Amino acid sequence: MDDLLAELRTWLGDALPKWKAKWNGDTSWDALCDWQRMMAEGKWATASWPLKYGGRGLGTMDVLAIEDVVAASGAPQIPGMIGLKNVAPTLMKFGNEEQQKSVARIGSTDEVWCQGFSEPGAGSDLASLRTRAVIDGDEFVINGQKVWTSNGMHASHMQLLARTDPDAPKHKGISAITLSMKTPGVEVRPIKQINGGAEFAEVFFTDVRVPVANLLGPLHEGWMVTMTTLGHERAGVAVFAGRLEQRIRGLIEEVAKRDVRVSPVVSDELAEMYVEARVLGAMARQMLNKIAQGGTPGSEQSVIKMVWSELSQRVDTVVMGLAGIEGVTGENNSATLGYLSARSATIAAGTSDIVKNIIGDRVLGLPRD
Ligand SMILES: Cc1cc2nc3c(=O)[nH]c(=O)nc-3n(C[C@H](O)[C@H](O)[C@H](O)COP(=O)(O)OP(=O)(O)OC[C@H]3O[C@@H](n4cnc5c(N)ncnc54)[C@H](O)[C@@H]3O)c2cc1C
């Protein structure tokens, strides 16, 4: 492990200055994709992938250590996380030969993938989705709408969930289908967010025709395929949870350096958040260890998701408070953006209400109604 991290530090010491010199402070989508391409060529972005897909075949804990070193180096965020972390492992598991060719292209950002799951009226209750895919000869004909599609504006491809058997029970009769966003009949519209960005899109499908060979996994078994994808998303949440302690520690160090003393209310909140983050970090590491050893996380992932999302909102609220008027006016851009962006944490990957329902039901054994 030490050798691997030493190799990474040497690689970063060479690659990062080259990327910075090339892009000269530009953090546009193209610049970030270029960084991902370099990270994939070095097999760092793809370290968890098996060797045959251009990875290093490393386990969760090694990958975590790699990501910590990369984050500490000040390297930019990789833009194609959804493809790298969620879609690619699903394609490796369920994709046919043609679909698996996308894996390498996901690493290099020649293909950027998004997940077309949520719909108006089918978010928390995803199994109520109504987008239809009807088999006509050797093609699917797709009609419907998706919403909150992350990276939808940049994506070249989508992992879509559509209903293929409307007569089957809700969780059955859904299929996973892959498609190019350039297919005729696909219309992508940006969704403007409270933080000023447009990282999401609405995607409309009107008589979109794709080959039946684009089916991902067995017909009508899209729910099972999607659970694999979402399992990877939940492991990602545990990684974020593990990092919160580091972030709060950084915040405390920053506050300690200030000339002006902060109020006892803020000190109390910082101390409480730090204690909670340490407990959360221990739980997250335990869960990631379990995954690394081939285990399947149980309801602890719901506890981690709830505590992480609510605690990270509290951290951003404190940061906003410390920024004072500059946070409110937007002059302190990172405090304002952080505060606004954190609102989504209790919605994405399962809202806090839904997660609390699961904890009440499966952890505490409370009656359902
Ligand atoms: C940052 C972010 C990224 C996302 N990326 C994607 C993506 O790439 N692809 C994609 O398909 N989707 C994506 N989503 C959508 C996300 O999956 C949904 O927003 C989420 O599942 C909630 O669904 P909804 O927005 O339809 O809200 P709803 O399900 O309509 O919920 C509305 C409110 O009702 C509450 N509620 C609903 N049901 C219950 C219940 N049974 N008990 C108690 N309360 C309930 C909810 O907690 C919420 O407060 C993303 C969302 C966010 C915030």
Coordinates of N, CA, C and O in Angstrom, one line a residue, residues 218-311:
P218 N -31.5 -9.0 -17.9 CA -32.7 -9.7 -18.5 C -33.9 -8.8 -18.7 O -34.0 -7.8 -17.9
L219 N -34.8 -9.1 -19.6 CA -36.0 -8.3 -19.9 C -36.9 -8.4 -18.6 O -37.0 -9.4 -17.9
H220 N -37.4 -7.3 -18.2 CA -38.3 -7.1 -17.1 C -37.6 -7.2 -15.7 O -38.2 -7.2 -14.7
E221 N -36.2 -7.3 -15.8 CA -35.5 -7.4 -14.5 C -34.7 -6.1 -14.2 O -33.6 -6.2 -13.5
G222 N -35.2 -5.0 -14.7 CA -34.4 -3.7 -14.5 C -34.3 -3.3 -13.1 O -33.4 -2.6 -12.7
W223 N -35.2 -3.7 -12.2 CA -35.2 -3.4 -10.8 C -33.9 -4.0 -10.2 O -33.2 -3.3 -9.5
M224 N -33.7 -5.3 -10.5 CA -32.5 -6.0 -10.0 C -31.2 -5.3 -10.5 O -30.3 -5.1 -9.7
V225 N -31.2 -4.9 -11.8 CA -30.0 -4.3 -12.4 C -29.8 -3.0 -11.7 O -28.7 -2.6 -11.3
T226 N -30.9 -2.2 -11.4 CA -30.7 -0.9 -10.8 C -30.3 -1.0 -9.4 O -29.5 -0.1 -8.9
M227 N -30.7 -2.0 -8.7 CA -30.2 -2.2 -7.3 C -28.7 -2.3 -7.3 O -28.0 -1.8 -6.3
T228 N -28.1 -2.9 -8.3 CA -26.6 -3.0 -8.4 C -26.1 -1.6 -8.5 O -25.1 -1.2 -7.8
T229 N -26.7 -0.8 -9.4 CA -26.2 0.6 -9.6 C -26.3 1.4 -8.3 O -25.4 2.1 -7.9
L230 N -27.5 1.3 -7.7 CA -27.7 2.1 -6.5 C -26.8 1.6 -5.3 O -26.5 2.4 -4.5
G231 N -26.5 0.3 -5.3 CA -25.6 -0.2 -4.3 C -24.2 0.5 -4.4 O -23.7 0.9 -3.3
H232 N -23.8 0.8 -5.6 CA -22.5 1.5 -5.8 C -22.7 2.9 -5.3 O -21.8 3.5 -4.7
E233 N -23.8 3.5 -5.6 CA -24.1 4.9 -5.2 C -24.1 5.0 -3.6 O -23.5 6.0 -3.1
R234 N -24.6 4.0 -3.0 CA -24.6 4.1 -1.5 C -23.2 3.9 -0.9 O -22.9 4.5 0.1
A235 N -22.4 3.1 -1.5 CA -21.0 3.0 -1.1 C -20.4 4.4 -1.2 O -19.6 4.8 -0.3
G236 N -20.7 5.1 -2.3 CA -20.2 6.4 -2.5 C -20.5 7.4 -1.4 O -19.7 8.2 -0.9
V237 N -21.8 7.2 -0.9 CA -22.2 8.1 0.3 C -21.4 7.8 1.5 O -21.0 8.7 2.2
A238 N -21.1 6.5 1.7 CA -20.2 6.1 2.9 C -18.8 6.8 2.8 O -18.3 7.2 3.8
V239 N -18.3 6.9 1.5 CA -17.0 7.5 1.3 C -17.1 9.0 1.8 O -16.3 9.5 2.5
F240 N -18.2 9.7 1.3 CA -18.4 11.1 1.7 C -18.5 11.2 3.2 O -17.9 12.1 3.8
A241 N -19.2 10.3 3.8 CA -19.5 10.3 5.2 C -18.1 10.2 6.0 O -17.9 10.9 7.0
G242 N -17.3 9.3 5.5 CA -16.0 9.1 6.1 C -15.1 10.4 6.1 O -14.2 10.6 6.9
R243 N -15.4 11.3 5.1 CA -14.5 12.5 4.9 C -15.0 13.7 5.7 O -14.4 14.7 5.8
L244 N -16.2 13.6 6.3 CA -16.8 14.7 6.9 C -16.0 15.2 8.2 O -15.8 16.3 8.5
E245 N -15.5 14.2 8.9 CA -14.7 14.4 10.1 C -13.5 15.3 9.7 O -13.2 16.3 10.4
Q246 N -12.8 15.0 8.6 CA -11.7 15.8 8.1 C -12.1 17.2 7.8 O -11.4 18.1 8.1
R247 N -13.3 17.4 7.2 CA -13.8 18.7 6.8 C -14.0 19.5 8.1 O -13.7 20.7 8.2
I248 N -14.6 18.9 9.1 CA -15.0 19.7 10.3 C -13.7 20.0 11.1 O -13.5 21.1 11.6
R249 N -12.7 19.1 11.0 CA -11.4 19.4 11.7 C -10.8 20.6 11.0 O -10.3 21.5 11.7
G250 N -10.8 20.6 9.7 CA -10.3 21.8 8.9 C -11.0 23.1 9.3 O -10.3 24.1 9.5
L251 N -12.3 23.0 9.5 CA -13.1 24.2 9.8 C -12.7 24.7 11.2 O -12.5 25.9 11.4
I252 N -12.5 23.7 12.2 CA -12.1 24.1 13.5 C -10.7 24.8 13.5 O -10.5 25.8 14.1
E253 N -9.8 24.2 12.7 CA -8.5 24.8 12.6 C -8.5 26.2 12.1 O -7.8 27.1 12.6
E254 N -9.4 26.4 11.1 CA -9.6 27.7 10.5 C -10.1 28.7 11.5 O -9.6 29.9 11.6
V255 N -11.1 28.3 12.3 CA -11.7 29.2 13.3 C -10.7 29.5 14.4 O -10.6 30.7 14.8
A256 N -9.9 28.5 14.7 CA -8.9 28.8 15.8 C -7.9 29.8 15.4 O -7.3 30.5 16.2
K257 N -7.6 30.0 14.1 CA -6.6 30.9 13.6 C -7.2 32.4 13.5 O -6.5 33.3 13.3
R258 N -8.5 32.5 13.7 CA -9.1 33.8 13.6 C -8.7 34.8 14.7 O -8.6 34.3 15.8
D259 N -8.7 36.1 14.4 CA -8.4 37.0 15.5 C -9.6 37.2 16.4 O -9.4 37.4 17.6
V260 N -10.8 37.1 15.8 CA -12.0 37.3 16.6 C -12.5 36.0 17.2 O -12.5 35.0 16.4
R261 N -12.8 36.0 18.5 CA -13.4 34.8 19.1 C -14.8 34.5 18.6 O -15.6 35.4 18.4
V262 N -15.1 33.2 18.3 CA -16.4 32.9 17.8 C -17.3 32.8 19.1 O -16.8 32.5 20.2
S263 N -18.6 32.9 18.9 CA -19.5 32.8 20.1 C -19.5 31.4 20.6 O -19.3 30.4 19.9
P264 N -19.9 31.2 21.9 CA -19.9 29.9 22.5 C -20.9 29.0 21.8 O -20.7 27.7 21.8
V265 N -21.9 29.6 21.2 CA -22.9 28.7 20.5 C -22.3 28.0 19.3 O -22.4 26.8 19.1
V266 N -21.4 28.8 18.6 CA -20.7 28.2 17.4 C -19.7 27.2 17.9 O -19.6 26.1 17.3
S267 N -19.0 27.5 19.0 CA -18.0 26.5 19.5 C -18.7 25.2 19.9 O -18.2 24.1 19.6
D268 N -19.8 25.3 20.6 CA -20.6 24.1 21.0 C -21.0 23.3 19.8 O -20.8 22.1 19.7
E269 N -21.5 24.0 18.7 CA -21.9 23.3 17.5 C -20.8 22.6 16.8 O -20.9 21.5 16.4
L270 N -19.6 23.3 16.8 CA -18.4 22.7 16.2 C -18.0 21.4 16.9 O -17.7 20.4 16.3
A271 N -18.0 21.5 18.3 CA -17.6 20.4 19.1 C -18.6 19.2 18.9 O -18.2 18.1 18.7
E272 N -19.9 19.5 18.9 CA -20.9 18.5 18.7 C -20.8 17.8 17.3 O -20.8 16.6 17.2
M273 N -20.6 18.7 16.3 CA -20.5 18.1 15.0 C -19.3 17.2 14.8 O -19.3 16.2 14.2
Y274 N -18.2 17.6 15.5 CA -17.0 16.8 15.4 C -17.2 15.5 16.0 O -16.8 14.4 15.4
V275 N -17.8 15.4 17.2 CA -18.0 14.1 17.8 C -18.9 13.3 16.9 O -18.6 12.1 16.7
E276 N -20.0 13.9 16.4 CA -20.9 13.1 15.6 C -20.2 12.6 14.3 O -20.4 11.4 13.9
A277 N -19.3 13.4 13.8 CA -18.6 13.0 12.5 C -17.7 11.9 12.8 O -17.4 11.0 11.9
R278 N -17.1 11.9 14.0 CA -16.1 10.8 14.3 C -16.9 9.5 14.4 O -16.4 8.4 13.9
V279 N -18.1 9.5 15.0 CA -18.9 8.3 15.1 C -19.3 7.8 13.7 O -19.2 6.7 13.4
L280 N -19.7 8.8 13.0 CA -20.2 8.5 11.6 C -19.0 7.9 10.8 O -19.2 7.0 10.0
G281 N -17.8 8.5 10.9 CA -16.7 8.1 10.2 C -16.4 6.6 10.5 O -16.1 5.8 9.6
A282 N -16.5 6.3 11.8 CA -16.2 4.9 12.2 C -17.2 3.9 11.6 O -16.9 2.8 11.1
M283 N -18.5 4.4 11.6 CA -19.6 3.5 11.0 C -19.3 3.3 9.5 O -19.5 2.3 8.9
A284 N -18.9 4.5 8.8 CA -18.7 4.4 7.4 C -17.6 3.5 7.0 O -17.7 2.7 6.1
R285 N -16.5 3.5 7.8 CA -15.3 2.7 7.6 C -15.7 1.2 7.8 O -15.3 0.3 7.0
Q286 N -16.5 1.0 8.8 CA -17.0 -0.4 9.1 C -17.8 -0.9 7.9 O -17.6 -2.1 7.5
M287 N -18.6 -0.1 7.4 CA -19.5 -0.5 6.2 C -18.6 -0.8 5.0 O -18.8 -1.8 4.3
L288 N -17.6 0.1 4.7 CA -16.8 0.0 3.6 C -15.9 -1.3 3.7 O -15.6 -2.0 2.7
N289 N -15.4 -1.6 4.9 CA -14.7 -2.8 5.2 C -15.5 -4.0 4.9 O -15.0 -5.0 4.3
K290 N -16.8 -3.9 5.3 CA -17.7 -5.1 5.0 C -17.8 -5.3 3.5 O -17.7 -6.4 3.1
I291 N -18.0 -4.2 2.8 CA -18.1 -4.3 1.3 C -16.8 -4.9 0.7 O -16.8 -5.8 -0.1
A292 N -15.6 -4.4 1.3 CA -14.3 -4.8 0.8 C -14.2 -6.4 1.0 O -13.5 -7.0 0.2
Q293 N -14.8 -6.9 2.0 CA -14.7 -8.3 2.3 C -15.8 -9.1 1.6 O -16.0 -10.3 2.0
G294 N -16.5 -8.5 0.7 CA -17.5 -9.2 -0.1 C -18.9 -9.2 0.6 O -19.8 -9.9 0.1
G295 N -19.0 -8.5 1.7 CA -20.3 -8.5 2.4 C -21.3 -7.5 1.8 O -20.9 -6.6 1.0
T296 N -22.6 -7.6 2.2 CA -23.6 -6.7 1.7 C -24.0 -5.8 2.9 O -24.5 -6.4 3.9
P297 N -23.9 -4.5 2.8 CA -24.3 -3.7 3.9 C -25.8 -3.8 4.1 O -26.6 -3.9 3.2
G298 N -26.2 -3.7 5.4 CA -27.6 -3.8 5.7 C -28.1 -2.4 6.0 O -27.7 -1.4 5.4
S299 N -29.0 -2.3 7.1 CA -29.6 -1.1 7.3 C -28.7 0.0 7.9 O -29.1 1.2 7.9
E300 N -27.4 -0.3 8.2 CA -26.5 0.7 8.7 C -26.3 1.7 7.6 O -26.0 2.9 7.9
Q301 N -26.5 1.3 6.3 CA -26.3 2.3 5.2 C -27.3 3.4 5.3 O -27.1 4.6 5.0
S302 N -28.5 3.1 5.8 CA -29.6 4.1 5.9 C -29.2 5.1 7.1 O -29.4 6.3 6.9
V303 N -28.7 4.6 8.2 CA -28.3 5.4 9.3 C -27.1 6.4 8.8 O -27.2 7.6 9.1
I304 N -26.2 5.8 8.1 CA -25.1 6.6 7.6 C -25.6 7.7 6.6 O -25.2 8.9 6.7
K305 N -26.5 7.3 5.7 CA -27.0 8.3 4.8 C -27.7 9.5 5.5 O -27.5 10.6 5.2
M306 N -28.5 9.1 6.5 CA -29.3 10.1 7.2 C -28.4 11.1 8.0 O -28.5 12.3 7.8
V307 N -27.5 10.5 8.7 CA -26.6 11.3 9.6 C -25.7 12.2 8.7 O -25.5 13.3 9.0
W308 N -25.1 11.5 7.7 CA -24.2 12.3 6.8 C -24.9 13.5 6.2 O -24.4 14.6 6.2
S309 N -26.1 13.2 5.6 CA -26.7 14.3 4.8 C -27.1 15.5 5.8 O -26.9 16.6 5.4
E310 N -27.7 15.1 6.9 CA -28.1 16.2 7.9 C -26.9 16.9 8.5 O -26.9 18.1 8.7
L311 N -25.9 16.1 8.8 CA -24.7 16.7 9.4 C -24.0 17.7 8.4 O -23.5 18.8 8.8

